[in-house]
Tab-separated table of C-alpha atoms and ligand atoms in Angstrom:
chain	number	residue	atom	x	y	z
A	152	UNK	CA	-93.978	-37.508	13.053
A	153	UNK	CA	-96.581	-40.251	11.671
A	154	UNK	CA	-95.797	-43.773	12.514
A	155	UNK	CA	-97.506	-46.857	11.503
A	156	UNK	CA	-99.766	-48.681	14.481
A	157	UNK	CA	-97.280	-51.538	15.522
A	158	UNK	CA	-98.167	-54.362	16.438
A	159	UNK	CA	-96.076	-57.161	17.805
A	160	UNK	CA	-96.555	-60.404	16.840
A	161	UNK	CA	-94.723	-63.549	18.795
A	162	UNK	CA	-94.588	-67.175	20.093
A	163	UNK	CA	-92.929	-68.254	23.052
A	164	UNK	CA	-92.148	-71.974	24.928
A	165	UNK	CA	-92.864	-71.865	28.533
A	166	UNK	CA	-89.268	-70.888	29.446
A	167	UNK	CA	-89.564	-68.131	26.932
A	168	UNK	CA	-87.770	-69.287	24.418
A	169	UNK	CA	-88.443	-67.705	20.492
A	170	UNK	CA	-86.451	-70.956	18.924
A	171	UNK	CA	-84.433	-73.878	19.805
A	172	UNK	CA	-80.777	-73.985	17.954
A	173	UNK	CA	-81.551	-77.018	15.564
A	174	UNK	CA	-81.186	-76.116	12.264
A	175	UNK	CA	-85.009	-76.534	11.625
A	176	UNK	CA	-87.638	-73.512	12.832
A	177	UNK	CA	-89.245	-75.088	16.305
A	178	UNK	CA	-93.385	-74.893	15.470
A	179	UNK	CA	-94.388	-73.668	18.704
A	180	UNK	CA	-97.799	-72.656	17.848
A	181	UNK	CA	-100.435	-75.236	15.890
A	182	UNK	CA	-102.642	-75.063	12.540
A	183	UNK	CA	-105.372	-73.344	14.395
A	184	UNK	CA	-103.223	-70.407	15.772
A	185	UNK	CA	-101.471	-70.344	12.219
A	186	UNK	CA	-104.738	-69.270	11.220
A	187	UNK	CA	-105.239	-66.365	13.204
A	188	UNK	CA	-101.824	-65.113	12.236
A	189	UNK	CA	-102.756	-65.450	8.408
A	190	UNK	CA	-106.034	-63.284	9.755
A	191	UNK	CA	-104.087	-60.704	11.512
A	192	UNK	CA	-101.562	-60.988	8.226
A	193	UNK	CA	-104.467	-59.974	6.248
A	194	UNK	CA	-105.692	-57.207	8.215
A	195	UNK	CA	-102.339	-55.339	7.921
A	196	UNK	CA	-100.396	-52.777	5.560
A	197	UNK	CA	-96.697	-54.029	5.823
A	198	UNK	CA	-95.189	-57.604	7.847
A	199	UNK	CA	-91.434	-56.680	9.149
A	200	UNK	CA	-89.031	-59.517	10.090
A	201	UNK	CA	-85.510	-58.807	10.815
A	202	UNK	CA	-82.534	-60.144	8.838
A	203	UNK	CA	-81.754	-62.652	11.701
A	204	UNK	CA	-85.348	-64.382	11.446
A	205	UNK	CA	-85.281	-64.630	7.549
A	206	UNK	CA	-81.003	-66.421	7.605
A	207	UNK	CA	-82.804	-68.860	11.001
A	208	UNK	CA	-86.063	-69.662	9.168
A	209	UNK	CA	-86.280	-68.152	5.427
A	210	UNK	CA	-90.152	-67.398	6.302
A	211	UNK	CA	-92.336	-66.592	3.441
A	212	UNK	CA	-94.365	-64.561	5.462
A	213	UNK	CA	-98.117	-64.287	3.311
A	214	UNK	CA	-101.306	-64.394	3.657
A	215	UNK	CA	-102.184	-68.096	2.641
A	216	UNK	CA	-106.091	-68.014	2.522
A	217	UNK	CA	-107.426	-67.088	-1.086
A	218	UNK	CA	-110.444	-65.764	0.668
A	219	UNK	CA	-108.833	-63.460	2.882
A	220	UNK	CA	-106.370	-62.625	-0.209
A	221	UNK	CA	-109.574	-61.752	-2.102
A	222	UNK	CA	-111.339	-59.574	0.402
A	223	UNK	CA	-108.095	-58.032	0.262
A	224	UNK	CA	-108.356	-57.062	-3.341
A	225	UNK	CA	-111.533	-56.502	-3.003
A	226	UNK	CA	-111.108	-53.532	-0.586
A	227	UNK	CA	-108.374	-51.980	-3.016
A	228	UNK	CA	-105.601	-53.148	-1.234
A	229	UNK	CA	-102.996	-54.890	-2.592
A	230	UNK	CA	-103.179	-58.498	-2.468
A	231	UNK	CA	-100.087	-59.267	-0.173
A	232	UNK	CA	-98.572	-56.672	2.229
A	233	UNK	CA	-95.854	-55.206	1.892
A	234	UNK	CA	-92.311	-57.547	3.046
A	235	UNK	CA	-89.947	-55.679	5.419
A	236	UNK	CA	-87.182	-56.695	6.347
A	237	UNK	CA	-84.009	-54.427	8.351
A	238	UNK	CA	-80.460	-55.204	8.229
A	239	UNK	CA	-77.626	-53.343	9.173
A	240	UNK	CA	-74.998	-55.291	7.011
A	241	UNK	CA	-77.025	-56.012	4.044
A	242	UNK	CA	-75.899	-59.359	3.932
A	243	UNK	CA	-79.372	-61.676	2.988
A	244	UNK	CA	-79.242	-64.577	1.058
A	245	UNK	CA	-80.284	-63.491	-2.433
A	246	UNK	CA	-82.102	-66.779	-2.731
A	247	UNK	CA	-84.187	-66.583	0.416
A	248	UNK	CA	-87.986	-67.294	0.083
A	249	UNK	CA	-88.733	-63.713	1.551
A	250	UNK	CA	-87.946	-62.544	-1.813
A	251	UNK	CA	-89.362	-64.239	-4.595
A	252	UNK	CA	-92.961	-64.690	-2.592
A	253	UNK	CA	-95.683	-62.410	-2.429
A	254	UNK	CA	-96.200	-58.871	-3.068
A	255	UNK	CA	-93.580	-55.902	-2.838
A	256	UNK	CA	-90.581	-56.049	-0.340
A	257	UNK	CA	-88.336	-53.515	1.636
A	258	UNK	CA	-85.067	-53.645	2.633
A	259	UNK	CA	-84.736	-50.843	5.102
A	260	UNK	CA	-80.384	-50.787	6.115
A	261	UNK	CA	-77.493	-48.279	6.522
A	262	UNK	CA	-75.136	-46.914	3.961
A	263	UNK	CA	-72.877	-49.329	4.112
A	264	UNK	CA	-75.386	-51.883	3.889
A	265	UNK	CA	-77.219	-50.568	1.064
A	266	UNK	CA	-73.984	-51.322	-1.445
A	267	UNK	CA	-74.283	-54.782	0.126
A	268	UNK	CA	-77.570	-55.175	-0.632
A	269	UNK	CA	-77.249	-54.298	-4.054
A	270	UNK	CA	-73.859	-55.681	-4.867
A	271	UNK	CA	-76.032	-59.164	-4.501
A	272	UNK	CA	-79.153	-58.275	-6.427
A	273	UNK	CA	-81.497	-58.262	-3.838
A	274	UNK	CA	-84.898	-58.317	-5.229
A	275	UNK	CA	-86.333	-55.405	-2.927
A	276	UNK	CA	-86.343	-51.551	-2.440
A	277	UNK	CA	-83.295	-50.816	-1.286
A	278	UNK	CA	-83.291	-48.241	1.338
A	279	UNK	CA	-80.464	-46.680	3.523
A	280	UNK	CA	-81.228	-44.552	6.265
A	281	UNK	CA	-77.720	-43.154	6.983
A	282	UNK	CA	-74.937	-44.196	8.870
A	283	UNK	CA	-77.294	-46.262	11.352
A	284	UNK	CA	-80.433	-48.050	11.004
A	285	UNK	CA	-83.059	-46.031	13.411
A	286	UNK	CA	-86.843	-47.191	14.088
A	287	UNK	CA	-88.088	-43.815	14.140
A	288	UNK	CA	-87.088	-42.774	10.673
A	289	UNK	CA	-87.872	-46.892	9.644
A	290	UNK	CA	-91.632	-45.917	10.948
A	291	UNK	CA	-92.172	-42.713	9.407
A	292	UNK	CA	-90.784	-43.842	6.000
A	293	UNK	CA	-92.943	-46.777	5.802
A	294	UNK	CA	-95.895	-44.132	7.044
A	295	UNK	CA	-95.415	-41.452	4.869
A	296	UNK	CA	-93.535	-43.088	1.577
A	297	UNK	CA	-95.101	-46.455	1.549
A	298	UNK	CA	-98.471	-45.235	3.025
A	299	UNK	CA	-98.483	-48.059	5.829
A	300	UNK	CA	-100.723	-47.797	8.792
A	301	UNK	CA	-100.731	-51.086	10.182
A	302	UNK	CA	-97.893	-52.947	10.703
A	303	UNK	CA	-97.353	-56.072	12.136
A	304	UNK	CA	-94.104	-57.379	13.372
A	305	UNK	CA	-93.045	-60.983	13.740
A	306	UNK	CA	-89.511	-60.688	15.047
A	307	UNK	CA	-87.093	-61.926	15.961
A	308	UNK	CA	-86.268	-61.020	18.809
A	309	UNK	CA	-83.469	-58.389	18.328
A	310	UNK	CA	-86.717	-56.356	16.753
A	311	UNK	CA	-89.126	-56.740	18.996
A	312	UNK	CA	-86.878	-55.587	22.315
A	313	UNK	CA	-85.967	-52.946	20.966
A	314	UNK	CA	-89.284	-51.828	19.551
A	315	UNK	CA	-90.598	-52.575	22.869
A	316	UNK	CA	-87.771	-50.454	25.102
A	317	UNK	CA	-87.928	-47.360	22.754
A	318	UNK	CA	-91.635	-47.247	23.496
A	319	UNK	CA	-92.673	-47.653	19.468
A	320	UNK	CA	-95.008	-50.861	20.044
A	321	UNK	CA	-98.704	-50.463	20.285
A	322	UNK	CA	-99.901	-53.721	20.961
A	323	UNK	CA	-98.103	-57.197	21.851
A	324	UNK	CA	-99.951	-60.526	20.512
A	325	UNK	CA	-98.044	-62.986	22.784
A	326	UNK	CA	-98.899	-66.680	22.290
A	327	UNK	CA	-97.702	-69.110	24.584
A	328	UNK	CA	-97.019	-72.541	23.823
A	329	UNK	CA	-97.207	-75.827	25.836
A	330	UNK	CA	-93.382	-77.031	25.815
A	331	UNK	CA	-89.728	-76.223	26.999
A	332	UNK	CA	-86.931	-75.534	25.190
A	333	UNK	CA	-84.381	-75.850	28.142
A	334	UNK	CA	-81.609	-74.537	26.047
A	335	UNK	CA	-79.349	-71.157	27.136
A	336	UNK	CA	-78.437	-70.874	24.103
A	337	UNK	CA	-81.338	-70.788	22.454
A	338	UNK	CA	-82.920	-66.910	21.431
A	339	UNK	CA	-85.338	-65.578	23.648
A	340	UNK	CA	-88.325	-63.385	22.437
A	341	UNK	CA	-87.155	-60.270	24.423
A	342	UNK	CA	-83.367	-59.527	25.658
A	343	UNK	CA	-82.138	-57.476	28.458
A	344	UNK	CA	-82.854	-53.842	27.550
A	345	UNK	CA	-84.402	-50.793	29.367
A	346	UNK	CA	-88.037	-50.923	29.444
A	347	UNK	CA	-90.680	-48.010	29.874
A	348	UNK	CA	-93.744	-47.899	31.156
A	349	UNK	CA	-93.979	-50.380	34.094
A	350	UNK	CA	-96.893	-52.570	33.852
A	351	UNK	CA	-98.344	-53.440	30.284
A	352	UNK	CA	-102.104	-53.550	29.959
A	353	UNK	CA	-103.720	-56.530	29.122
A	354	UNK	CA	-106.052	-56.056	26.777
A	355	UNK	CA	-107.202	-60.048	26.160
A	356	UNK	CA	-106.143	-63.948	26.810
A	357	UNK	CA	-107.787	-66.576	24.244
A	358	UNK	CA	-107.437	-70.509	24.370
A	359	UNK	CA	-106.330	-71.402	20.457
A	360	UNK	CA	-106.123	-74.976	20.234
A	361	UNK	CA	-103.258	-75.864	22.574
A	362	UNK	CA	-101.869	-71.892	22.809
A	363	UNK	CA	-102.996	-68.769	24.769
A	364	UNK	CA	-102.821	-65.892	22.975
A	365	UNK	CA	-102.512	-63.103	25.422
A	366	UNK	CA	-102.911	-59.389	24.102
A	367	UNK	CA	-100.891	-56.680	25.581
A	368	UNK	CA	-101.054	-52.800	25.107
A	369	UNK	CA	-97.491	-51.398	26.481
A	370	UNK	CA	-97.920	-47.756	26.922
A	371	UNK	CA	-95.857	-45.849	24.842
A	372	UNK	CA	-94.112	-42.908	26.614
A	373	UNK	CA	-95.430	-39.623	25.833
A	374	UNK	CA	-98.454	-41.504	23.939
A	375	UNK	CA	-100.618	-42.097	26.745
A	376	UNK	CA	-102.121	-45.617	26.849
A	377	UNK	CA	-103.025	-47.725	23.647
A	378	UNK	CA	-107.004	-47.287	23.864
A	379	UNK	CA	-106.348	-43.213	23.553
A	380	UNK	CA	-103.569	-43.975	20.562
A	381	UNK	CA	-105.133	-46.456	18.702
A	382	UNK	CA	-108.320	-44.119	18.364
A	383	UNK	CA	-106.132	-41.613	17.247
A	384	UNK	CA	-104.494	-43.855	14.671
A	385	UNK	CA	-107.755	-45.032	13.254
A	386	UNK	CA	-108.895	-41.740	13.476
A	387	UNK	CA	-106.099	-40.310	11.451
A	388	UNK	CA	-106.753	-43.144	8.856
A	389	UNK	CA	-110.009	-42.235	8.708
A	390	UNK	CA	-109.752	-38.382	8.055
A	391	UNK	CA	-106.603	-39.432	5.681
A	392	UNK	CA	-109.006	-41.838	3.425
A	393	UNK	CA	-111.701	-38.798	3.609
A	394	UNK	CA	-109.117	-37.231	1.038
A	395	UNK	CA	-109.647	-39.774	-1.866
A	396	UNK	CA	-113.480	-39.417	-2.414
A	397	UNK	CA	-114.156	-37.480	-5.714
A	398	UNK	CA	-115.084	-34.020	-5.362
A	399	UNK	CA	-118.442	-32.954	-4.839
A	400	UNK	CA	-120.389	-29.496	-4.305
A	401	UNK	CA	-123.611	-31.402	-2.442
A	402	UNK	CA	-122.091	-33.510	0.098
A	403	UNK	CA	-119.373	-33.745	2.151
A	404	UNK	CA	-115.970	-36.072	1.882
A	405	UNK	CA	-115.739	-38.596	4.980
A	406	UNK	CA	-113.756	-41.278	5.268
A	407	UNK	CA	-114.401	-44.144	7.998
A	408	UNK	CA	-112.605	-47.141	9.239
A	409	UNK	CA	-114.496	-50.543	11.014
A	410	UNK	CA	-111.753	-52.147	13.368
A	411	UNK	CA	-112.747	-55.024	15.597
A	412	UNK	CA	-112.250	-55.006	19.678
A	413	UNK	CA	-108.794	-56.864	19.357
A	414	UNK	CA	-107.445	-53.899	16.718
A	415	UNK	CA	-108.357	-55.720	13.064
A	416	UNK	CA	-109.810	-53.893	10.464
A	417	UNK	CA	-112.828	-55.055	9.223
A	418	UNK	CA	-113.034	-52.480	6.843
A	419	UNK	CA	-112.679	-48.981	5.420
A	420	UNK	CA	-114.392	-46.570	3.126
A	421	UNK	CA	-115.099	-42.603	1.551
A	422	UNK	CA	-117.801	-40.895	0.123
A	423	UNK	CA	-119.068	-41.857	-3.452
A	424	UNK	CA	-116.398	-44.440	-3.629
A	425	UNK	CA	-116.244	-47.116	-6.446
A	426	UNK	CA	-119.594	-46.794	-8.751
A	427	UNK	CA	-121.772	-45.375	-6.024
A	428	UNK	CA	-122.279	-41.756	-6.275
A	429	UNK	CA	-123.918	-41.022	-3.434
A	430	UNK	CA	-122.408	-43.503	-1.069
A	431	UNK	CA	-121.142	-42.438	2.245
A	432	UNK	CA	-117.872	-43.575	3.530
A	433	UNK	CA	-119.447	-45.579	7.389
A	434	UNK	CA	-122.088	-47.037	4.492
A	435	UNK	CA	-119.125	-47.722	2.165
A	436	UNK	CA	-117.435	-49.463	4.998
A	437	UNK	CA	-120.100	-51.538	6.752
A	438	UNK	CA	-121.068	-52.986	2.952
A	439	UNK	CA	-117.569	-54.631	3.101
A	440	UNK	CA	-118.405	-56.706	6.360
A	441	UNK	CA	-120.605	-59.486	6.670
A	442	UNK	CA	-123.436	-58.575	7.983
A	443	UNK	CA	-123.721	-61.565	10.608
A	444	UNK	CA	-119.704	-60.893	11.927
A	445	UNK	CA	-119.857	-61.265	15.590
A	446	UNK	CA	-116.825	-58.901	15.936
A	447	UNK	CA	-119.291	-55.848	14.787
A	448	UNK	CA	-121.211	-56.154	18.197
A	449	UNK	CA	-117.686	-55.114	19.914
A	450	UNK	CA	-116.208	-52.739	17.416
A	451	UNK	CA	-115.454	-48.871	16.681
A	452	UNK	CA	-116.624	-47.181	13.193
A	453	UNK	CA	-113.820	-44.404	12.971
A	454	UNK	CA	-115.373	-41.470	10.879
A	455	UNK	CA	-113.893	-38.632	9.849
A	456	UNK	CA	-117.306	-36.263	10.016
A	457	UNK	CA	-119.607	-37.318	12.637
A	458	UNK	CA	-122.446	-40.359	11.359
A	459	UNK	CA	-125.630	-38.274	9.677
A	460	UNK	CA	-128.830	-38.449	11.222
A	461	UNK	CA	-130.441	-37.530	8.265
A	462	UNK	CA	-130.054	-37.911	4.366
A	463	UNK	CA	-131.949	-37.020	0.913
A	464	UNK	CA	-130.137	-39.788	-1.076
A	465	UNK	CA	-131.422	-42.742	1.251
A	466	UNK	CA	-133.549	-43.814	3.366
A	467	UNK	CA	-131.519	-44.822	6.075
A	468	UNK	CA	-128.959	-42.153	7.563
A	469	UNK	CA	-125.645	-44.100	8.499
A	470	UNK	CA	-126.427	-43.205	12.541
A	471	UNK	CA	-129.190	-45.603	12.060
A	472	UNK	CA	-127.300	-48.599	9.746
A	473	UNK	CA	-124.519	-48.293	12.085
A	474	UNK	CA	-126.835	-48.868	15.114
A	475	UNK	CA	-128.280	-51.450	12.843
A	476	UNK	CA	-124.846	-53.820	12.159
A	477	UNK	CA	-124.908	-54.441	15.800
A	478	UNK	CA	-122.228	-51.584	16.643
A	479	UNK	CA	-122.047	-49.834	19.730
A	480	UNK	CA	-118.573	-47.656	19.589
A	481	UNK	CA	-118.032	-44.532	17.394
A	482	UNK	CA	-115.075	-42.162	17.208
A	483	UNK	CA	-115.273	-39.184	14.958
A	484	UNK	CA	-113.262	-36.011	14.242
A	485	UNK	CA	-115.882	-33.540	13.417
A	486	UNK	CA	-119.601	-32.524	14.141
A	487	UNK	CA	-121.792	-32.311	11.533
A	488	UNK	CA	-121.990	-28.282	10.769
A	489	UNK	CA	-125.632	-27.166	9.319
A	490	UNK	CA	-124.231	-26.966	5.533
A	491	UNK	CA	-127.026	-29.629	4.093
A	492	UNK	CA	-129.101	-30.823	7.170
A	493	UNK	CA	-129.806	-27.884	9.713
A	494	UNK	CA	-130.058	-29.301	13.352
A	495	UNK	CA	-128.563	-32.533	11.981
A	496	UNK	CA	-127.540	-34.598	15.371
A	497	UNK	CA	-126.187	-38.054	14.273
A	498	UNK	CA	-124.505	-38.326	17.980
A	499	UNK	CA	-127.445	-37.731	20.114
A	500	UNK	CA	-129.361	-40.488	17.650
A	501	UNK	CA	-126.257	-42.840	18.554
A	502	UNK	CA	-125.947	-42.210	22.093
A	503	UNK	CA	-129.507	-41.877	22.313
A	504	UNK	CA	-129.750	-45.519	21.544
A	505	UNK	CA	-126.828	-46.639	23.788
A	506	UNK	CA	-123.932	-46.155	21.521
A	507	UNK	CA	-120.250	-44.203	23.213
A	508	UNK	CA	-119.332	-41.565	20.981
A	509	UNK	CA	-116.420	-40.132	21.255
A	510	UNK	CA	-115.241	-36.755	20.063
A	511	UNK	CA	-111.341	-36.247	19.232
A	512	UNK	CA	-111.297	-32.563	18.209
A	513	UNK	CA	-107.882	-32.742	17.680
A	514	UNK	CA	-108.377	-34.438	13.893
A	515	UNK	CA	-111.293	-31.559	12.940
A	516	UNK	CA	-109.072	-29.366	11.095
A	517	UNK	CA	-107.954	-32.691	8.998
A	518	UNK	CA	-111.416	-33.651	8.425
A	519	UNK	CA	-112.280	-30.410	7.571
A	520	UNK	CA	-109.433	-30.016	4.793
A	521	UNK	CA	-110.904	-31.998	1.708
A	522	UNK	CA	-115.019	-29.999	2.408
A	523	UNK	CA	-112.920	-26.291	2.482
A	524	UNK	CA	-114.927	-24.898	-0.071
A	525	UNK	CA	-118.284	-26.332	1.600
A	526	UNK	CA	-117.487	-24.405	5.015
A	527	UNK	CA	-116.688	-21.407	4.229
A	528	UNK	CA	-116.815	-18.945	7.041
B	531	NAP	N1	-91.338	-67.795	17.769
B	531	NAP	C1	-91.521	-66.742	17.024
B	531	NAP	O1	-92.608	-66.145	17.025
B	531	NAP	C2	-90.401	-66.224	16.186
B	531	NAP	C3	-90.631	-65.202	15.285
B	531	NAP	C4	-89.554	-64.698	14.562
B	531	NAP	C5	-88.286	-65.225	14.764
B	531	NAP	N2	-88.109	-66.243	15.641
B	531	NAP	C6	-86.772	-66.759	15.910
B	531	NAP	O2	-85.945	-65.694	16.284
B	531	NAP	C7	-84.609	-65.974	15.866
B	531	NAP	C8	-84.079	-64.745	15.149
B	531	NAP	O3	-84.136	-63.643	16.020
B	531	NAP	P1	-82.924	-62.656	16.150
B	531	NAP	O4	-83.145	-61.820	17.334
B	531	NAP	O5	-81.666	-63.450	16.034
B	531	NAP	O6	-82.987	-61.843	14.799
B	531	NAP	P2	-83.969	-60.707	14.220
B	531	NAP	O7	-84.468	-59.831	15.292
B	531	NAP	O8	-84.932	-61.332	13.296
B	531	NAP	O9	-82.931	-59.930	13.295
B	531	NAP	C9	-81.781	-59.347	13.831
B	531	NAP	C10	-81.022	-58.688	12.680
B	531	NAP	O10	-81.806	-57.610	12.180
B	531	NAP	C11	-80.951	-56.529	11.849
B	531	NAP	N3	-81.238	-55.443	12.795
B	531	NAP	C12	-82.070	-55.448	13.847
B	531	NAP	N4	-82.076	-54.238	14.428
B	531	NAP	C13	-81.219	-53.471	13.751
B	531	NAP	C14	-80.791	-52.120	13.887
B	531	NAP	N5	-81.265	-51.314	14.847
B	531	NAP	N6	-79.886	-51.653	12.996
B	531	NAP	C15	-79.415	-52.454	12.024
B	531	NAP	N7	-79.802	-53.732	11.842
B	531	NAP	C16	-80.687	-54.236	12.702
B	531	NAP	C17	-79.536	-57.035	12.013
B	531	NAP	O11	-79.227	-57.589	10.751
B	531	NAP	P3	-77.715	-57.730	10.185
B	531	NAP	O12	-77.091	-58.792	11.019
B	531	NAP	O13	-77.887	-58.131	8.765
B	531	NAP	O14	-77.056	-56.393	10.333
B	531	NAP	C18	-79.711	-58.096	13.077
B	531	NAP	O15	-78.702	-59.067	13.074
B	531	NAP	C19	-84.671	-67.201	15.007
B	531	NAP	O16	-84.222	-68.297	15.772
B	531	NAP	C20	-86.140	-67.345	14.701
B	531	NAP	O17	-86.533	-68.702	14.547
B	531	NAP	C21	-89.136	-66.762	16.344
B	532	ZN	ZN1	-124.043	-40.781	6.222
């Protein structure tokens, strides 16, 4: 079953502390760190908080930069992601910031919560999933009704052990800030619990400001480690986007996805999209990052048919403007077959000029579903 890629998001005190127990929220990271998270915020689908961390801190939980809210828009998404938020009992305070900020919100709950929920006018989707709340259904629903990919989750942390110990978190971002707590009673990020996988991998530490972000990628049980899923997940985004370019009888529908080393999206894209009829989706994509971003020297283009080496409709095939935006990572579904270009070999030109391809056969057939009626036999 499809699940968003999940993505942890947390700061700690030295003696691991989430909070302290005064009635205000303890700031443990600083502006500059706030800043990344509004980044990360922005580069998301869906932001989940459980009921615990809106009663403790009534979060708003946006993305506060108008530039970042633009680019947003600007890529079609909506301007906000989409507010989760899971409780069991339904009980939220009607009044709570989480609410009456930003774009669309979910209340994901049981049955019995549900009538809760609605008995007080909460201003979200309502949705019970049964008897018990479980993450598994939470994930697919948001995946497959609510279309989200990416989502990021910023506790507490009741949801993030238990994310964590059923093996349904992709990455960690961990910050860790310069102070104690010193208080028992205080919450800590993650509680006692059974945890899989041994070892995390640690994918990157950062100085911001005063704070170290450190990046973890658990590995999921049965998932293999992150690198291997998270291609996969892009991948599938990729081939899924490749469905939404208008039709055409002379070219093939791609899709492609631009994600930076630490898992952002820079940007996505599909064939003729917007006013450009003969746009291709890794061209599509690229035009939506600056050309001078120093993340594009580190990151994957996720495409759905393999880059072309050659094309009628410009003069540069996207093999060579992908090799020319600095990147040196590509992950694609499908080889080109010899429909339009005969002998066309956008691989060998990448690898040929130092770029790692990689080949996941397993997404062809979904690649191959929206150009049926340009491969026959
Ligand atoms: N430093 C940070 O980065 C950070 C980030 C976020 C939060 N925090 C802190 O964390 C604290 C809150 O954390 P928390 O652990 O108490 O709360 P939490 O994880 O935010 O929320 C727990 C609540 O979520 C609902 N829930 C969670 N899992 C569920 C399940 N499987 N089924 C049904 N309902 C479920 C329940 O709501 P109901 O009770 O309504 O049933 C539960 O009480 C606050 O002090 C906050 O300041 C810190
Ligand atoms: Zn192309």
């Amino acid at each position: 079953m499809p699940h968003p890629y999940v993505l942890l998001s947390a700061a700690v005190s030295l003696d691991g502390y989430l909070d302290d127990t005064g009635p205000e929220r303890l700031l443990l990271s600083g502006p500059a760190d706030f800043d990344r998270v509004d980044e990360v915020r922005a580069g998301v689908d869906a932001i989940l908080v459980g009921a615990g961390t809106i009663r403790a801190d009534n979060p708003r939980l946006l993305v506060n930069s108008p530039e970042r809210r633009a680019a947003r828009v600007g890529a079609g998404r909506p301007e906000y992601p989409l507010k989760v938020t899971v409780s069991g009992s339904g009980d939220l305070d009607p009044a709570a910031r989480f609410w009456h900020t930003g774009g669309e919100k979910v209340l994901y709950t049981t049955d019995r919560g549900a009538g809760r929920a609605r008995a007080l006018g909460l201003a979200a989707d309502v949705v019970p999933l049964g008897p018990e709340l479980g993450w598994r259904p939470l994930l697919e629903h948001l995946h497959t009704v609510r279309g989200v990919r990416r989502l990021m989750v910023e506790g507490g942390g009741q949801v993030h052990t238990q994310l964590l110990t059923q093996g349904l978190a992709d990455e960690l971002q961990l910050v860790l800030a310069p102070l104690f707590v010193g208080d028992p009673d205080a919450p800590r990020l993650f509680g006692p619990g059974s945890y899989q996988g041994g070892r995390l991998r640690l994918a990157e530490t950062r100085q911001v400001g005063d704070v170290v972000l450190t990046r973890y990628e658990p590995t999921a049980p049965g998932t293999g480690t992150l690198p291997a899923a998270a291609d996969h997940h892009w991948l599938a985004l990729a081939c899924e986007l490749a469905t939404r370019c208008p039709p055409s009888t002379t070219a093939f529908s791609v899709g492609a996805v631009v994600v930076a080393a630490d898992g952002t999206e820079l940007a996505r894209g599909y064939s003729r999209e917007g006013a450009d009829p003969v746009v291709h989706a890794e061209e599509a994509a690229l035009a939506k990052v600056g050309p001078t971003d120093p993340r594009l020297a580190t990151a994957t283009v996720y495409s759905s048919l393999e880059p072309c080496a050659r094309r009628a409709s410009r003069p540069a095939p996207c093999a060579r403007l992908i090799l020319d935006t600095g990147v040196r990572r590509v992950v694609t579904a499908w080889r080109e077959p010899d429909t339009f270009v005969p002998g066309a070999d956008g691989s060998g030109v990448l690898a040929g000029a130092g770029a790692a391809v990689v080949l996941l056969p397993e997404h062809e057939e979904r690649a191959k579903a929206p150009n049926g009626h340009l491969i026959s036999g």
